[in-house]
């Protein structure tokens, strides 16, 4: 039906010494700057071997998308710096 079955996320971030970090020099920005998407078509009840592999494509964020990613990253870094790690969830960003 064209809807993703799984979410996509970057799962690693430093929890110590985050003061002074900038988005422009973070490893996560480099990762998100070039993302290869490989769609796999199939429902959960279709075994992986029988799923159809779609055409892959390279995604590079626009300047506007990069700015939004930066705002999301800065929001989460602020929570980490303030010791409010428990408030971070997949619903942010």
PDB file of N, CA and C in Angstrom:
ATOM      1  N   UNK A   1       0.829  -1.212   0.000  1.00  0.00           N
ATOM      2  CA  UNK A   1       0.000   0.000   0.000  1.00  0.00           C
ATOM      3  C   UNK A   1       0.864   1.263   0.000  1.00  0.00           C
ATOM      4  N   UNK A   2       2.182   1.114  -0.139  1.00  0.00           N
ATOM      5  CA  UNK A   2       3.064   2.270  -0.197  1.00  0.00           C
ATOM      6  C   UNK A   2       3.417   2.878   1.146  1.00  0.00           C
ATOM      7  N   UNK A   3       3.032   2.263   2.237  1.00  0.00           N
ATOM      8  CA  UNK A   3       3.333   2.777   3.572  1.00  0.00           C
ATOM      9  C   UNK A   3       4.494   1.983   4.166  1.00  0.00           C
ATOM     10  N   UNK A   4       5.424   2.657   4.861  1.00  0.00           N
ATOM     11  CA  UNK A   4       6.545   1.925   5.462  1.00  0.00           C
ATOM     12  C   UNK A   4       6.082   1.024   6.594  1.00  0.00           C
ATOM     13  N   UNK A   5       6.701  -0.161   6.671  1.00  0.00           N
ATOM     14  CA  UNK A   5       6.404  -1.086   7.761  1.00  0.00           C
ATOM     15  C   UNK A   5       7.261  -0.811   8.992  1.00  0.00           C
ATOM     16  N   UNK A   6       8.420  -0.194   8.782  1.00  0.00           N
ATOM     17  CA  UNK A   6       9.359   0.057   9.872  1.00  0.00           C
ATOM     18  C   UNK A   6       9.763   1.524   9.875  1.00  0.00           C
ATOM     19  N   UNK A   7      10.147   2.018  11.040  1.00  0.00           N
ATOM     20  CA  UNK A   7      10.669   3.377  11.140  1.00  0.00           C
ATOM     21  C   UNK A   7      12.164   3.363  10.877  1.00  0.00           C
ATOM     22  N   UNK A   8      12.712   4.528  10.597  1.00  0.00           N
ATOM     23  CA  UNK A   8      14.139   4.681  10.367  1.00  0.00           C
ATOM     24  C   UNK A   8      14.664   5.677  11.391  1.00  0.00           C
ATOM     25  N   UNK A   9      15.804   5.373  11.983  1.00  0.00           N
ATOM     26  CA  UNK A   9      16.349   6.274  12.993  1.00  0.00           C
ATOM     27  C   UNK A   9      17.857   6.134  13.086  1.00  0.00           C
ATOM     28  N   UNK A  10      18.477   7.151  13.638  1.00  0.00           N
ATOM     29  CA  UNK A  10      19.900   7.109  13.966  1.00  0.00           C
ATOM     30  C   UNK A  10      19.948   6.906  15.466  1.00  0.00           C
ATOM     31  N   UNK A  11      20.628   5.857  15.908  1.00  0.00           N
ATOM     32  CA  UNK A  11      20.470   5.432  17.295  1.00  0.00           C
ATOM     33  C   UNK A  11      21.617   5.751  18.241  1.00  0.00           C
ATOM     34  N   UNK A  12      22.643   6.465  17.796  1.00  0.00           N
ATOM     35  CA  UNK A  12      23.786   6.705  18.665  1.00  0.00           C
ATOM     36  C   UNK A  12      24.035   8.204  18.793  1.00  0.00           C
ATOM     37  N   UNK A  13      24.240   8.646  20.025  1.00  0.00           N
ATOM     38  CA  UNK A  13      24.607  10.030  20.275  1.00  0.00           C
ATOM     39  C   UNK A  13      25.422  10.091  21.556  1.00  0.00           C
ATOM     40  N   UNK A  14      26.348  11.034  21.655  1.00  0.00           N
ATOM     41  CA  UNK A  14      27.112  11.147  22.897  1.00  0.00           C
ATOM     42  C   UNK A  14      26.228  11.673  24.024  1.00  0.00           C
ATOM     43  N   UNK A  15      26.488  11.210  25.239  1.00  0.00           N
ATOM     44  CA  UNK A  15      25.724  11.677  26.397  1.00  0.00           C
ATOM     45  C   UNK A  15      26.577  12.540  27.323  1.00  0.00           C
ATOM     46  N   UNK A  16      27.887  12.559  27.117  1.00  0.00           N
ATOM     47  CA  UNK A  16      28.793  13.340  27.948  1.00  0.00           C
ATOM     48  C   UNK A  16      29.519  14.377  27.101  1.00  0.00           C
ATOM     49  N   UNK A  17      29.892  15.463  27.729  1.00  0.00           N
ATOM     50  CA  UNK A  17      30.670  16.518  27.065  1.00  0.00           C
ATOM     51  C   UNK A  17      30.011  17.020  25.779  1.00  0.00           C
ATOM     52  N   UNK A  18      28.725  17.305  25.842  1.00  0.00           N
ATOM     53  CA  UNK A  18      27.997  17.750  24.655  1.00  0.00           C
ATOM     54  C   UNK A  18      28.032  19.264  24.475  1.00  0.00           C
ATOM     55  N   UNK A  19      28.499  19.995  25.485  1.00  0.00           N
ATOM     56  CA  UNK A  19      28.572  21.448  25.385  1.00  0.00           C
ATOM     57  C   UNK A  19      29.557  21.848  24.286  1.00  0.00           C
ATOM     58  N   UNK A  20      29.134  22.755  23.437  1.00  0.00           N
ATOM     59  CA  UNK A  20      29.995  23.250  22.371  1.00  0.00           C
ATOM     60  C   UNK A  20      29.956  22.444  21.087  1.00  0.00           C
ATOM     61  N   UNK A  21      29.232  21.336  21.070  1.00  0.00           N
ATOM     62  CA  UNK A  21      29.110  20.557  19.829  1.00  0.00           C
ATOM     63  C   UNK A  21      28.288  21.348  18.818  1.00  0.00           C
ATOM     64  N   UNK A  22      28.651  21.227  17.550  1.00  0.00           N
ATOM     65  CA  UNK A  22      27.885  21.896  16.505  1.00  0.00           C
ATOM     66  C   UNK A  22      27.415  20.879  15.475  1.00  0.00           C
ATOM     67  N   UNK A  23      26.285  21.154  14.892  1.00  0.00           N
ATOM     68  CA  UNK A  23      25.678  20.279  13.887  1.00  0.00           C
ATOM     69  C   UNK A  23      26.610  20.076  12.691  1.00  0.00           C
ATOM     70  N   UNK A  24      27.270  21.146  12.272  1.00  0.00           N
ATOM     71  CA  UNK A  24      28.097  21.081  11.078  1.00  0.00           C
ATOM     72  C   UNK A  24      29.243  20.076  11.192  1.00  0.00           C
ATOM     73  N   UNK A  25      29.678  19.759  12.400  1.00  0.00           N
ATOM     74  CA  UNK A  25      30.821  18.868  12.585  1.00  0.00           C
ATOM     75  C   UNK A  25      30.446  17.540  13.244  1.00  0.00           C
ATOM     76  N   UNK A  26      29.196  17.175  13.219  1.00  0.00           N
ATOM     77  CA  UNK A  26      28.758  15.937  13.864  1.00  0.00           C
ATOM     78  C   UNK A  26      28.727  14.787  12.857  1.00  0.00           C
ATOM     79  N   UNK A  27      29.061  13.617  13.366  1.00  0.00           N
ATOM     80  CA  UNK A  27      29.070  12.395  12.557  1.00  0.00           C
ATOM     81  C   UNK A  27      27.671  12.088  12.018  1.00  0.00           C
ATOM     82  N   UNK A  28      26.654  12.353  12.804  1.00  0.00           N
ATOM     83  CA  UNK A  28      25.285  12.058  12.368  1.00  0.00           C
ATOM     84  C   UNK A  28      24.907  12.884  11.138  1.00  0.00           C
ATOM     85  N   UNK A  29      25.406  14.111  11.050  1.00  0.00           N
ATOM     86  CA  UNK A  29      25.118  14.923   9.860  1.00  0.00           C
ATOM     87  C   UNK A  29      25.746  14.295   8.628  1.00  0.00           C
ATOM     88  N   UNK A  30      26.963  13.798   8.766  1.00  0.00           N
ATOM     89  CA  UNK A  30      27.608  13.128   7.639  1.00  0.00           C
ATOM     90  C   UNK A  30      26.822  11.898   7.210  1.00  0.00           C
ATOM     91  N   UNK A  31      26.311  11.153   8.187  1.00  0.00           N
ATOM     92  CA  UNK A  31      25.510   9.965   7.855  1.00  0.00           C
ATOM     93  C   UNK A  31      24.239  10.346   7.098  1.00  0.00           C
ATOM     94  N   UNK A  32      23.564  11.391   7.576  1.00  0.00           N
ATOM     95  CA  UNK A  32      22.285  11.772   6.988  1.00  0.00           C
ATOM     96  C   UNK A  32      22.439  12.563   5.685  1.00  0.00           C
ATOM     97  N   UNK A  33      23.650  12.986   5.373  1.00  0.00           N
ATOM     98  CA  UNK A  33      23.876  13.769   4.170  1.00  0.00           C
ATOM     99  C   UNK A  33      23.786  12.936   2.891  1.00  0.00           C
ATOM    100  N   UNK A  34      23.994  11.631   3.001  1.00  0.00           N
ATOM    101  CA  UNK A  34      23.890  10.722   1.858  1.00  0.00           C
ATOM    102  C   UNK A  34      23.259   9.422   2.340  1.00  0.00           C
ATOM    103  N   UNK A  35      21.977   9.236   2.085  1.00  0.00           N
ATOM    104  CA  UNK A  35      21.261   8.037   2.524  1.00  0.00           C
ATOM    105  C   UNK A  35      20.777   7.272   1.298  1.00  0.00           C
ATOM    106  N   UNK A  36      21.165   6.021   1.209  1.00  0.00           N
ATOM    107  CA  UNK A  36      20.696   5.168   0.123  1.00  0.00           C
ATOM    108  C   UNK A  36      19.467   4.411   0.610  1.00  0.00           C
ATOM    109  N   UNK A  37      18.356   4.654  -0.041  1.00  0.00           N
ATOM    110  CA  UNK A  37      17.109   3.958   0.291  1.00  0.00           C
ATOM    111  C   UNK A  37      16.929   2.808  -0.688  1.00  0.00           C
ATOM    112  N   UNK A  38      16.614   1.663  -0.160  1.00  0.00           N
ATOM    113  CA  UNK A  38      16.345   0.489  -0.979  1.00  0.00           C
ATOM    114  C   UNK A  38      14.976  -0.050  -0.558  1.00  0.00           C
ATOM    115  N   UNK A  39      13.938   0.332  -1.271  1.00  0.00           N
ATOM    116  CA  UNK A  39      12.603  -0.118  -0.877  1.00  0.00           C
ATOM    117  C   UNK A  39      12.426  -1.613  -1.117  1.00  0.00           C
ATOM    118  N   UNK A  40      11.842  -2.256  -0.139  1.00  0.00           N
ATOM    119  CA  UNK A  40      11.513  -3.679  -0.249  1.00  0.00           C
ATOM    120  C   UNK A  40      10.002  -3.771  -0.114  1.00  0.00           C
ATOM    121  N   UNK A  41       9.371  -4.221  -1.179  1.00  0.00           N
ATOM    122  CA  UNK A  41       7.922  -4.258  -1.234  1.00  0.00           C
ATOM    123  C   UNK A  41       7.399  -5.576  -0.683  1.00  0.00           C
ATOM    124  N   UNK A  42       6.486  -5.483   0.252  1.00  0.00           N
ATOM    125  CA  UNK A  42       5.905  -6.691   0.813  1.00  0.00           C
ATOM    126  C   UNK A  42       5.184  -6.397   2.107  1.00  0.00           C
ATOM    127  N   UNK A  43       4.285  -7.245   2.443  1.00  0.00           N
ATOM    128  CA  UNK A  43       3.539  -7.132   3.698  1.00  0.00           C
ATOM    129  C   UNK A  43       4.221  -8.000   4.746  1.00  0.00           C
ATOM    130  N   UNK A  44       3.858  -7.803   5.999  1.00  0.00           N
ATOM    131  CA  UNK A  44       4.472  -8.570   7.085  1.00  0.00           C
ATOM    132  C   UNK A  44       4.246 -10.080   6.943  1.00  0.00           C
ATOM    133  N   UNK A  45       3.136 -10.456   6.319  1.00  0.00           N
ATOM    134  CA  UNK A  45       2.852 -11.885   6.195  1.00  0.00           C
ATOM    135  C   UNK A  45       3.587 -12.533   5.016  1.00  0.00           C
ATOM    136  N   UNK A  46       4.323 -11.740   4.219  1.00  0.00           N
ATOM    137  CA  UNK A  46       5.129 -12.266   3.117  1.00  0.00           C
ATOM    138  C   UNK A  46       6.534 -12.497   3.651  1.00  0.00           C
ATOM    139  N   UNK A  47       7.040 -13.715   3.517  1.00  0.00           N
ATOM    140  CA  UNK A  47       8.377 -14.001   4.033  1.00  0.00           C
ATOM    141  C   UNK A  47       9.406 -13.176   3.265  1.00  0.00           C
ATOM    142  N   UNK A  48      10.491 -12.742   3.927  1.00  0.00           N
ATOM    143  CA  UNK A  48      11.474 -11.865   3.281  1.00  0.00           C
ATOM    144  C   UNK A  48      11.980 -12.380   1.937  1.00  0.00           C
ATOM    145  N   UNK A  49      12.189 -13.664   1.787  1.00  0.00           N
ATOM    146  CA  UNK A  49      12.699 -14.233   0.542  1.00  0.00           C
ATOM    147  C   UNK A  49      11.764 -13.975  -0.635  1.00  0.00           C
ATOM    148  N   UNK A  50      10.476 -13.824  -0.366  1.00  0.00           N
ATOM    149  CA  UNK A  50       9.492 -13.642  -1.427  1.00  0.00           C
ATOM    150  C   UNK A  50       9.128 -12.177  -1.670  1.00  0.00           C
ATOM    151  N   UNK A  51       9.742 -11.260  -0.946  1.00  0.00           N
ATOM    152  CA  UNK A  51       9.437  -9.842  -1.133  1.00  0.00           C
ATOM    153  C   UNK A  51      10.139  -9.303  -2.374  1.00  0.00           C
ATOM    154  N   UNK A  52       9.578  -8.249  -2.945  1.00  0.00           N
ATOM    155  CA  UNK A  52      10.114  -7.629  -4.145  1.00  0.00           C
ATOM    156  C   UNK A  52      11.017  -6.462  -3.760  1.00  0.00           C
ATOM    157  N   UNK A  53      12.196  -6.404  -4.367  1.00  0.00           N
ATOM    158  CA  UNK A  53      13.120  -5.303  -4.114  1.00  0.00           C
ATOM    159  C   UNK A  53      12.898  -4.236  -5.176  1.00  0.00           C
ATOM    160  N   UNK A  54      12.628  -3.010  -4.733  1.00  0.00           N
ATOM    161  CA  UNK A  54      12.384  -1.891  -5.645  1.00  0.00           C
ATOM    162  C   UNK A  54      13.684  -1.233  -6.083  1.00  0.00           C
ATOM    163  N   UNK A  55      13.551  -0.184  -6.817  1.00  0.00           N
ATOM    164  CA  UNK A  55      14.716   0.568  -7.292  1.00  0.00           C
ATOM    165  C   UNK A  55      15.243   1.466  -6.186  1.00  0.00           C
ATOM    166  N   UNK A  56      16.526   1.322  -5.894  1.00  0.00           N
ATOM    167  CA  UNK A  56      17.145   2.149  -4.870  1.00  0.00           C
ATOM    168  C   UNK A  56      17.358   3.571  -5.358  1.00  0.00           C
ATOM    169  N   UNK A  57      17.464   4.487  -4.413  1.00  0.00           N
ATOM    170  CA  UNK A  57      17.743   5.877  -4.771  1.00  0.00           C
ATOM    171  C   UNK A  57      18.507   6.550  -3.646  1.00  0.00           C
ATOM    172  N   UNK A  58      19.350   7.510  -4.042  1.00  0.00           N
ATOM    173  CA  UNK A  58      20.164   8.254  -3.093  1.00  0.00           C
ATOM    174  C   UNK A  58      19.407   9.507  -2.675  1.00  0.00           C
ATOM    175  N   UNK A  59      19.328   9.715  -1.381  1.00  0.00           N
ATOM    176  CA  UNK A  59      18.627  10.882  -0.851  1.00  0.00           C
ATOM    177  C   UNK A  59      19.642  11.813  -0.188  1.00  0.00           C
ATOM    178  N   UNK A  60      19.630  13.063  -0.594  1.00  0.00           N
ATOM    179  CA  UNK A  60      20.463  14.086   0.009  1.00  0.00           C
ATOM    180  C   UNK A  60      19.534  15.223   0.437  1.00  0.00           C
ATOM    181  N   UNK A  61      19.591  15.621   1.715  1.00  0.00           N
ATOM    182  CA  UNK A  61      18.659  16.646   2.184  1.00  0.00           C
ATOM    183  C   UNK A  61      18.899  18.000   1.512  1.00  0.00           C
ATOM    184  N   UNK A  62      17.817  18.690   1.259  1.00  0.00           N
ATOM    185  CA  UNK A  62      17.895  20.057   0.748  1.00  0.00           C
ATOM    186  C   UNK A  62      18.388  20.958   1.883  1.00  0.00           C
ATOM    187  N   UNK A  63      18.670  22.205   1.586  1.00  0.00           N
ATOM    188  CA  UNK A  63      19.104  23.147   2.623  1.00  0.00           C
ATOM    189  C   UNK A  63      18.026  23.286   3.695  1.00  0.00           C
ATOM    190  N   UNK A  64      16.771  23.306   3.282  1.00  0.00           N
ATOM    191  CA  UNK A  64      15.658  23.413   4.237  1.00  0.00           C
ATOM    192  C   UNK A  64      15.576  22.166   5.115  1.00  0.00           C
ATOM    193  N   UNK A  65      15.716  20.993   4.520  1.00  0.00           N
ATOM    194  CA  UNK A  65      15.680  19.750   5.295  1.00  0.00           C
ATOM    195  C   UNK A  65      16.871  19.654   6.247  1.00  0.00           C
ATOM    196  N   UNK A  66      18.056  20.095   5.789  1.00  0.00           N
ATOM    197  CA  UNK A  66      19.230  20.094   6.653  1.00  0.00           C
ATOM    198  C   UNK A  66      19.015  21.021   7.848  1.00  0.00           C
ATOM    199  N   UNK A  67      18.393  22.175   7.616  1.00  0.00           N
ATOM    200  CA  UNK A  67      18.103  23.110   8.708  1.00  0.00           C
ATOM    201  C   UNK A  67      17.133  22.482   9.707  1.00  0.00           C
ATOM    202  N   UNK A  68      16.140  21.732   9.211  1.00  0.00           N
ATOM    203  CA  UNK A  68      15.194  21.061  10.115  1.00  0.00           C
ATOM    204  C   UNK A  68      15.884  19.966  10.912  1.00  0.00           C
ATOM    205  N   UNK A  69      16.760  19.200  10.251  1.00  0.00           N
ATOM    206  CA  UNK A  69      17.531  18.182  10.959  1.00  0.00           C
ATOM    207  C   UNK A  69      18.398  18.823  12.039  1.00  0.00           C
ATOM    208  N   UNK A  70      18.981  19.977  11.736  1.00  0.00           N
ATOM    209  CA  UNK A  70      19.801  20.685  12.714  1.00  0.00           C
ATOM    210  C   UNK A  70      18.962  21.109  13.912  1.00  0.00           C
ATOM    211  N   UNK A  71      17.785  21.659  13.663  1.00  0.00           N
ATOM    212  CA  UNK A  71      16.911  22.076  14.770  1.00  0.00           C
ATOM    213  C   UNK A  71      16.532  20.881  15.635  1.00  0.00           C
ATOM    214  N   UNK A  72      16.204  19.758  15.002  1.00  0.00           N
ATOM    215  CA  UNK A  72      15.855  18.542  15.752  1.00  0.00           C
ATOM    216  C   UNK A  72      17.039  18.078  16.594  1.00  0.00           C
ATOM    217  N   UNK A  73      18.240  18.073  15.997  1.00  0.00           N
ATOM    218  CA  UNK A  73      19.443  17.645  16.698  1.00  0.00           C
ATOM    219  C   UNK A  73      19.731  18.567  17.879  1.00  0.00           C
ATOM    220  N   UNK A  74      19.636  19.872  17.663  1.00  0.00           N
ATOM    221  CA  UNK A  74      19.902  20.834  18.731  1.00  0.00           C
ATOM    222  C   UNK A  74      18.914  20.676  19.881  1.00  0.00           C
ATOM    223  N   UNK A  75      17.656  20.397  19.571  1.00  0.00           N
ATOM    224  CA  UNK A  75      16.642  20.182  20.603  1.00  0.00           C
ATOM    225  C   UNK A  75      17.009  18.964  21.458  1.00  0.00           C
ATOM    226  N   UNK A  76      17.430  17.898  20.812  1.00  0.00           N
ATOM    227  CA  UNK A  76      17.785  16.698  21.558  1.00  0.00           C
ATOM    228  C   UNK A  76      19.084  16.876  22.343  1.00  0.00           C
ATOM    229  N   UNK A  77      20.048  17.592  21.775  1.00  0.00           N
ATOM    230  CA  UNK A  77      21.302  17.866  22.497  1.00  0.00           C
ATOM    231  C   UNK A  77      21.041  18.722  23.729  1.00  0.00           C
ATOM    232  N   UNK A  78      20.096  19.648  23.627  1.00  0.00           N
ATOM    233  CA  UNK A  78      19.739  20.479  24.777  1.00  0.00           C
ATOM    234  C   UNK A  78      19.153  19.614  25.896  1.00  0.00           C
ATOM    235  N   UNK A  79      18.277  18.688  25.528  1.00  0.00           N
ATOM    236  CA  UNK A  79      17.716  17.789  26.541  1.00  0.00           C
ATOM    237  C   UNK A  79      18.812  16.968  27.213  1.00  0.00           C
ATOM    238  N   UNK A  80      19.776  16.496  26.429  1.00  0.00           N
ATOM    239  CA  UNK A  80      20.883  15.718  26.985  1.00  0.00           C
ATOM    240  C   UNK A  80      21.711  16.587  27.925  1.00  0.00           C
ATOM    241  N   UNK A  81      22.046  17.806  27.494  1.00  0.00           N
ATOM    242  CA  UNK A  81      22.860  18.709  28.306  1.00  0.00           C
ATOM    243  C   UNK A  81      22.171  19.064  29.620  1.00  0.00           C
ATOM    244  N   UNK A  82      20.838  19.132  29.602  1.00  0.00           N
ATOM    245  CA  UNK A  82      20.083  19.466  30.804  1.00  0.00           C
ATOM    246  C   UNK A  82      19.781  18.243  31.674  1.00  0.00           C
ATOM    247  N   UNK A  83      20.255  17.068  31.236  1.00  0.00           N
ATOM    248  CA  UNK A  83      20.015  15.849  32.006  1.00  0.00           C
ATOM    249  C   UNK A  83      18.599  15.325  31.878  1.00  0.00           C
ATOM    250  N   UNK A  84      17.907  15.709  30.833  1.00  0.00           N
ATOM    251  CA  UNK A  84      16.506  15.298  30.631  1.00  0.00           C
ATOM    252  C   UNK A  84      16.422  14.212  29.560  1.00  0.00           C
ATOM    253  N   UNK A  85      17.328  13.263  29.633  1.00  0.00           N
ATOM    254  CA  UNK A  85      17.409  12.198  28.636  1.00  0.00           C
ATOM    255  C   UNK A  85      16.123  11.392  28.550  1.00  0.00           C
ATOM    256  N   UNK A  86      15.449  11.230  29.674  1.00  0.00           N
ATOM    257  CA  UNK A  86      14.216  10.434  29.705  1.00  0.00           C
ATOM    258  C   UNK A  86      13.096  11.059  28.869  1.00  0.00           C
ATOM    259  N   UNK A  87      13.240  12.328  28.471  1.00  0.00           N
ATOM    260  CA  UNK A  87      12.225  12.974  27.647  1.00  0.00           C
ATOM    261  C   UNK A  87      12.440  12.748  26.156  1.00  0.00           C
ATOM    262  N   UNK A  88      13.558  12.144  25.786  1.00  0.00           N
ATOM    263  CA  UNK A  88      13.845  11.876  24.383  1.00  0.00           C
ATOM    264  C   UNK A  88      13.068  10.642  23.939  1.00  0.00           C
ATOM    265  N   UNK A  89      12.364  10.781  22.821  1.00  0.00           N
ATOM    266  CA  UNK A  89      11.614   9.636  22.285  1.00  0.00           C
ATOM    267  C   UNK A  89      11.622   9.712  20.762  1.00  0.00           C
ATOM    268  N   UNK A  90      11.077   8.708  20.145  1.00  0.00           N
ATOM    269  CA  UNK A  90      11.010   8.672  18.680  1.00  0.00           C
ATOM    270  C   UNK A  90      10.046   9.703  18.125  1.00  0.00           C
ATOM    271  N   UNK A  91       9.263  10.339  18.989  1.00  0.00           N
ATOM    272  CA  UNK A  91       8.319  11.340  18.526  1.00  0.00           C
ATOM    273  C   UNK A  91       8.962  12.709  18.333  1.00  0.00           C
ATOM    274  N   UNK A  92      10.200  12.874  18.822  1.00  0.00           N
ATOM    275  CA  UNK A  92      10.934  14.121  18.604  1.00  0.00           C
ATOM    276  C   UNK A  92      11.608  14.055  17.249  1.00  0.00           C
ATOM    277  N   UNK A  93      11.640  15.193  16.567  1.00  0.00           N
ATOM    278  CA  UNK A  93      12.350  15.247  15.293  1.00  0.00           C
ATOM    279  C   UNK A  93      11.612  14.623  14.160  1.00  0.00           C
TER     280      UNK A  93
END
